[in-house]
Amino acid sequence: VEPEGVVYERHTILIDDARITSIIPTADWRRPSHAVVEVDCTEHVLIPGLINAHTHAAMSLFRGMADDRPLMEWLEQHIWPAEASFVNREFVREGTRLAAAEMLLGGTTCFNDMYFFPDEAAAAAVEAGIRAVIGMIVIGFPSTWAHNVDEYLRKGEEVHDRFRSHPLITTAFAPHSPYTVDDDALRRIAILSDELDLPIHIHLHETQREVDDALAATKMRPLRRLGALGLQSPRLVAVHMTALDSEEIEILSRTGTHVVHCPESNLKLASGFCPVAELVAQGINVACGTDSAASNNDLDMLSEMRTASLLAKGLAGDPCALPAAAALRMATLNGAKALGLDHLLGTIEHGKLADLVAIDLARFEARPLYDPVSHVVYGAHRDQVSEVWVGHRRAPHERGWR
């Protein structure tokens, strides 16, 4: 990923205390006198751990429950009633455990979550050994997690304090969307985000209907409303962004707002098309996410990269739009930047955390191999992921892992 366009062949990465300490040609490697563990990844490509920049991990338990429906019908008639009936601490704990296993097996080492009972999601991520940015959810109606905005914010800050120093867990404010969170709550979140220097993770401009309804209700498009409330900044992580005009793209560029593209979920719900190539051309940081397994229906970031690249080409009418290296950057370094973790994650560099993924290329379907990055984005499948490390911890990686 960095330096851009450079692939290092036959190199050895040295890791100590969860950090990358050196990257050297394998021919120069000399086994030290003290004990080391060696892992032979010959005939593999090693990439930074994939970063799923938008999930609702526990919703894996709703996978396939209400397919082939438009977004608002899907939410209002199926998902929200199911959540009211079933979501509790145990649901979130078990759903997040399931999601964490799926993500680790597919090469995802960090995910950005937004859901109820974020303390349970964080505990499940720690148990699984996966890195997580845990969203302090705020939504404008009662749930089994909280009854009002005050309680959502109080409980969220308690989660932040509980995991403040944990090596695997960071936090973000997670107002669900402009249409479910009122102005007063959004202003309070903007102030708290500034005080604590935490990201704000929000669904935004997911559909044209959302924008039209906002104009009818508030006489403002949602992004402009967030600007009036003080939320437009490099801490804002805007998810979906399918309905944008040229002025809004300029606002995103000027304010340093990050965009998370969820191509497969958007396609499945027919929510619209994020103009990724245009955003990238304007210098906007675009990351990649799967959304939930309830609307995708998997948490496969390799597949998401491929779809993002192909969709960008088709939408732009340009086969050069979002090339393989740019798609890989979206799923690694760009995700880290959006979450404020790019000083730790997203590239294989000296001093960064050793979140790494080995992809097996010793297969017929991986031959011939002209460009490893191209193969990872356009040809690799998650069953080729053979090893995953989160820091110094080597994740269990048998397909029958429970």
PDB file of N, CA, C and O in Angstrom, residues 234-268:
ATOM      1  N   PRO A 234     -12.835  16.838   9.756  1.00  0.00           N
ATOM      2  CA  PRO A 234     -12.108  15.591   9.509  1.00  0.00           C
ATOM      3  C   PRO A 234     -12.479  14.466  10.471  1.00  0.00           C
ATOM      4  O   PRO A 234     -12.028  13.336  10.287  1.00  0.00           O
ATOM      5  N   ARG A 235     -13.298  14.761  11.482  1.00  0.00           N
ATOM      6  CA  ARG A 235     -13.763  13.686  12.369  1.00  0.00           C
ATOM      7  C   ARG A 235     -15.043  13.036  11.868  1.00  0.00           C
ATOM      8  O   ARG A 235     -15.468  12.009  12.409  1.00  0.00           O
ATOM      9  N   LEU A 236     -15.676  13.608  10.845  1.00  0.00           N
ATOM     10  CA  LEU A 236     -16.940  13.061  10.355  1.00  0.00           C
ATOM     11  C   LEU A 236     -16.687  11.913   9.378  1.00  0.00           C
ATOM     12  O   LEU A 236     -15.959  12.055   8.393  1.00  0.00           O
ATOM     13  N   VAL A 237     -17.305  10.759   9.667  1.00  0.00           N
ATOM     14  CA  VAL A 237     -17.203   9.569   8.826  1.00  0.00           C
ATOM     15  C   VAL A 237     -18.596   9.307   8.263  1.00  0.00           C
ATOM     16  O   VAL A 237     -19.482   8.800   8.955  1.00  0.00           O
ATOM     17  N   ALA A 238     -18.808   9.693   7.010  1.00  0.00           N
ATOM     18  CA  ALA A 238     -20.128   9.664   6.380  1.00  0.00           C
ATOM     19  C   ALA A 238     -20.275   8.396   5.549  1.00  0.00           C
ATOM     20  O   ALA A 238     -19.518   8.183   4.604  1.00  0.00           O
ATOM     21  N   VAL A 239     -21.254   7.589   5.897  1.00  0.00           N
ATOM     22  CA  VAL A 239     -21.410   6.277   5.285  1.00  0.00           C
ATOM     23  C   VAL A 239     -22.480   6.308   4.200  1.00  0.00           C
ATOM     24  O   VAL A 239     -23.576   6.824   4.414  1.00  0.00           O
ATOM     25  N   HIS A 240     -22.164   5.762   3.061  1.00  0.00           N
ATOM     26  CA  HIS A 240     -23.017   5.546   1.868  1.00  0.00           C
ATOM     27  C   HIS A 240     -22.844   6.672   0.858  1.00  0.00           C
ATOM     28  O   HIS A 240     -22.295   6.473  -0.205  1.00  0.00           O
ATOM     29  N   MET A 241     -23.386   7.855   1.115  1.00  0.00           N
ATOM     30  CA  MET A 241     -23.192   9.036   0.264  1.00  0.00           C
ATOM     31  C   MET A 241     -23.482   8.744  -1.207  1.00  0.00           C
ATOM     32  O   MET A 241     -22.659   8.971  -2.094  1.00  0.00           O
ATOM     33  N   THR A 242     -24.684   8.271  -1.469  1.00  0.00           N
ATOM     34  CA  THR A 242     -25.054   7.936  -2.851  1.00  0.00           C
ATOM     35  C   THR A 242     -25.729   9.089  -3.587  1.00  0.00           C
ATOM     36  O   THR A 242     -25.790   9.058  -4.821  1.00  0.00           O
ATOM     37  N   ALA A 243     -26.256  10.055  -2.863  1.00  0.00           N
ATOM     38  CA  ALA A 243     -27.000  11.152  -3.498  1.00  0.00           C
ATOM     39  C   ALA A 243     -26.285  12.464  -3.196  1.00  0.00           C
ATOM     40  O   ALA A 243     -26.556  13.118  -2.192  1.00  0.00           O
ATOM     41  N   LEU A 244     -25.358  12.837  -4.070  1.00  0.00           N
ATOM     42  CA  LEU A 244     -24.524  14.009  -3.841  1.00  0.00           C
ATOM     43  C   LEU A 244     -24.571  14.937  -5.049  1.00  0.00           C
ATOM     44  O   LEU A 244     -24.565  14.475  -6.192  1.00  0.00           O
ATOM     45  N   ASP A 245     -24.584  16.242  -4.776  1.00  0.00           N
ATOM     46  CA  ASP A 245     -24.435  17.194  -5.875  1.00  0.00           C
ATOM     47  C   ASP A 245     -23.005  17.738  -5.865  1.00  0.00           C
ATOM     48  O   ASP A 245     -22.208  17.445  -4.964  1.00  0.00           O
ATOM     49  N   SER A 246     -22.670  18.524  -6.870  1.00  0.00           N
ATOM     50  CA  SER A 246     -21.278  18.986  -7.021  1.00  0.00           C
ATOM     51  C   SER A 246     -20.852  19.878  -5.866  1.00  0.00           C
ATOM     52  O   SER A 246     -19.693  19.833  -5.428  1.00  0.00           O
ATOM     53  N   GLU A 247     -21.766  20.674  -5.336  1.00  0.00           N
ATOM     54  CA  GLU A 247     -21.421  21.549  -4.210  1.00  0.00           C
ATOM     55  C   GLU A 247     -21.107  20.710  -2.970  1.00  0.00           C
ATOM     56  O   GLU A 247     -20.188  21.029  -2.204  1.00  0.00           O
ATOM     57  N   GLU A 248     -21.838  19.620  -2.770  1.00  0.00           N
ATOM     58  CA  GLU A 248     -21.585  18.757  -1.615  1.00  0.00           C
ATOM     59  C   GLU A 248     -20.242  18.041  -1.729  1.00  0.00           C
ATOM     60  O   GLU A 248     -19.544  17.851  -0.726  1.00  0.00           O
ATOM     61  N   ILE A 249     -19.870  17.662  -2.924  1.00  0.00           N
ATOM     62  CA  ILE A 249     -18.552  17.061  -3.106  1.00  0.00           C
ATOM     63  C   ILE A 249     -17.460  18.057  -2.752  1.00  0.00           C
ATOM     64  O   ILE A 249     -16.463  17.713  -2.104  1.00  0.00           O
ATOM     65  N   GLU A 250     -17.661  19.315  -3.118  1.00  0.00           N
ATOM     66  CA  GLU A 250     -16.700  20.362  -2.759  1.00  0.00           C
ATOM     67  C   GLU A 250     -16.649  20.545  -1.239  1.00  0.00           C
ATOM     68  O   GLU A 250     -15.564  20.727  -0.660  1.00  0.00           O
ATOM     69  N   ILE A 251     -17.806  20.461  -0.570  1.00  0.00           N
ATOM     70  CA  ILE A 251     -17.852  20.576   0.894  1.00  0.00           C
ATOM     71  C   ILE A 251     -17.071  19.442   1.543  1.00  0.00           C
ATOM     72  O   ILE A 251     -16.283  19.654   2.476  1.00  0.00           O
ATOM     73  N   LEU A 252     -17.268  18.228   1.060  1.00  0.00           N
ATOM     74  CA  LEU A 252     -16.548  17.080   1.604  1.00  0.00           C
ATOM     75  C   LEU A 252     -15.043  17.279   1.473  1.00  0.00           C
ATOM     76  O   LEU A 252     -14.286  17.005   2.405  1.00  0.00           O
ATOM     77  N   SER A 253     -14.615  17.754   0.322  1.00  0.00           N
ATOM     78  CA  SER A 253     -13.191  17.978   0.085  1.00  0.00           C
ATOM     79  C   SER A 253     -12.647  19.072   0.991  1.00  0.00           C
ATOM     80  O   SER A 253     -11.590  18.917   1.611  1.00  0.00           O
ATOM     81  N   ARG A 254     -13.391  20.168   1.110  1.00  0.00           N
ATOM     82  CA  ARG A 254     -12.918  21.322   1.882  1.00  0.00           C
ATOM     83  C   ARG A 254     -12.864  21.032   3.374  1.00  0.00           C
ATOM     84  O   ARG A 254     -11.965  21.508   4.076  1.00  0.00           O
ATOM     85  N   THR A 255     -13.816  20.265   3.881  1.00  0.00           N
ATOM     86  CA  THR A 255     -13.904  20.025   5.324  1.00  0.00           C
ATOM     87  C   THR A 255     -13.108  18.804   5.776  1.00  0.00           C
ATOM     88  O   THR A 255     -12.982  18.559   6.975  1.00  0.00           O
ATOM     89  N   GLY A 256     -12.571  18.009   4.832  1.00  0.00           N
ATOM     90  CA  GLY A 256     -11.832  16.816   5.207  1.00  0.00           C
ATOM     91  C   GLY A 256     -12.706  15.679   5.692  1.00  0.00           C
ATOM     92  O   GLY A 256     -12.226  14.756   6.357  1.00  0.00           O
ATOM     93  N   THR A 257     -13.991  15.723   5.356  1.00  0.00           N
ATOM     94  CA  THR A 257     -14.914  14.659   5.743  1.00  0.00           C
ATOM     95  C   THR A 257     -14.550  13.363   5.022  1.00  0.00           C
ATOM     96  O   THR A 257     -14.198  13.369   3.839  1.00  0.00           O
ATOM     97  N   HIS A 258     -14.628  12.253   5.739  1.00  0.00           N
ATOM     98  CA  HIS A 258     -14.347  10.934   5.167  1.00  0.00           C
ATOM     99  C   HIS A 258     -15.645  10.293   4.687  1.00  0.00           C
ATOM    100  O   HIS A 258     -16.709  10.490   5.280  1.00  0.00           O
ATOM    101  N   VAL A 259     -15.539   9.487   3.637  1.00  0.00           N
ATOM    102  CA  VAL A 259     -16.685   8.758   3.091  1.00  0.00           C
ATOM    103  C   VAL A 259     -16.398   7.267   3.194  1.00  0.00           C
ATOM    104  O   VAL A 259     -15.282   6.825   2.907  1.00  0.00           O
ATOM    105  N   VAL A 260     -17.405   6.497   3.608  1.00  0.00           N
ATOM    106  CA  VAL A 260     -17.296   5.040   3.597  1.00  0.00           C
ATOM    107  C   VAL A 260     -18.264   4.505   2.552  1.00  0.00           C
ATOM    108  O   VAL A 260     -19.473   4.731   2.628  1.00  0.00           O
ATOM    109  N   HIS A 261     -17.703   3.795   1.585  1.00  0.00           N
ATOM    110  CA  HIS A 261     -18.450   3.229   0.466  1.00  0.00           C
ATOM    111  C   HIS A 261     -18.808   1.780   0.794  1.00  0.00           C
ATOM    112  O   HIS A 261     -17.926   0.994   1.155  1.00  0.00           O
ATOM    113  N   CYS A 262     -20.090   1.446   0.685  1.00  0.00           N
ATOM    114  CA  CYS A 262     -20.566   0.073   0.944  1.00  0.00           C
ATOM    115  C   CYS A 262     -21.255  -0.442  -0.323  1.00  0.00           C
ATOM    116  O   CYS A 262     -22.491  -0.504  -0.393  1.00  0.00           O
ATOM    117  N   PRO A 263     -20.492  -0.791  -1.350  1.00  0.00           N
ATOM    118  CA  PRO A 263     -21.093  -1.029  -2.664  1.00  0.00           C
ATOM    119  C   PRO A 263     -22.079  -2.181  -2.710  1.00  0.00           C
ATOM    120  O   PRO A 263     -23.132  -2.076  -3.357  1.00  0.00           O
ATOM    121  N   GLU A 264     -21.784  -3.303  -2.054  1.00  0.00           N
ATOM    122  CA  GLU A 264     -22.658  -4.461  -2.200  1.00  0.00           C
ATOM    123  C   GLU A 264     -23.986  -4.262  -1.472  1.00  0.00           C
ATOM    124  O   GLU A 264     -25.054  -4.643  -1.983  1.00  0.00           O
ATOM    125  N   SER A 265     -23.964  -3.676  -0.301  1.00  0.00           N
ATOM    126  CA  SER A 265     -25.207  -3.364   0.402  1.00  0.00           C
ATOM    127  C   SER A 265     -26.036  -2.355  -0.387  1.00  0.00           C
ATOM    128  O   SER A 265     -27.251  -2.494  -0.526  1.00  0.00           O
ATOM    129  N   ASN A 266     -25.375  -1.314  -0.924  1.00  0.00           N
ATOM    130  CA  ASN A 266     -26.099  -0.321  -1.713  1.00  0.00           C
ATOM    131  C   ASN A 266     -26.721  -0.944  -2.959  1.00  0.00           C
ATOM    132  O   ASN A 266     -27.853  -0.606  -3.337  1.00  0.00           O
ATOM    133  N   LEU A 267     -26.017  -1.851  -3.599  1.00  0.00           N
ATOM    134  CA  LEU A 267     -26.566  -2.522  -4.773  1.00  0.00           C
ATOM    135  C   LEU A 267     -27.760  -3.394  -4.400  1.00  0.00           C
ATOM    136  O   LEU A 267     -28.791  -3.394  -5.081  1.00  0.00           O
ATOM    137  N   LYS A 268     -27.631  -4.135  -3.303  1.00  0.00           N
ATOM    138  CA  LYS A 268     -28.689  -5.062  -2.908  1.00  0.00           C
ATOM    139  C   LYS A 268     -29.964  -4.329  -2.537  1.00  0.00           C
ATOM    140  O   LYS A 268     -31.076  -4.782  -2.834  1.00  0.00           O
TER     141      LYS A 268
END
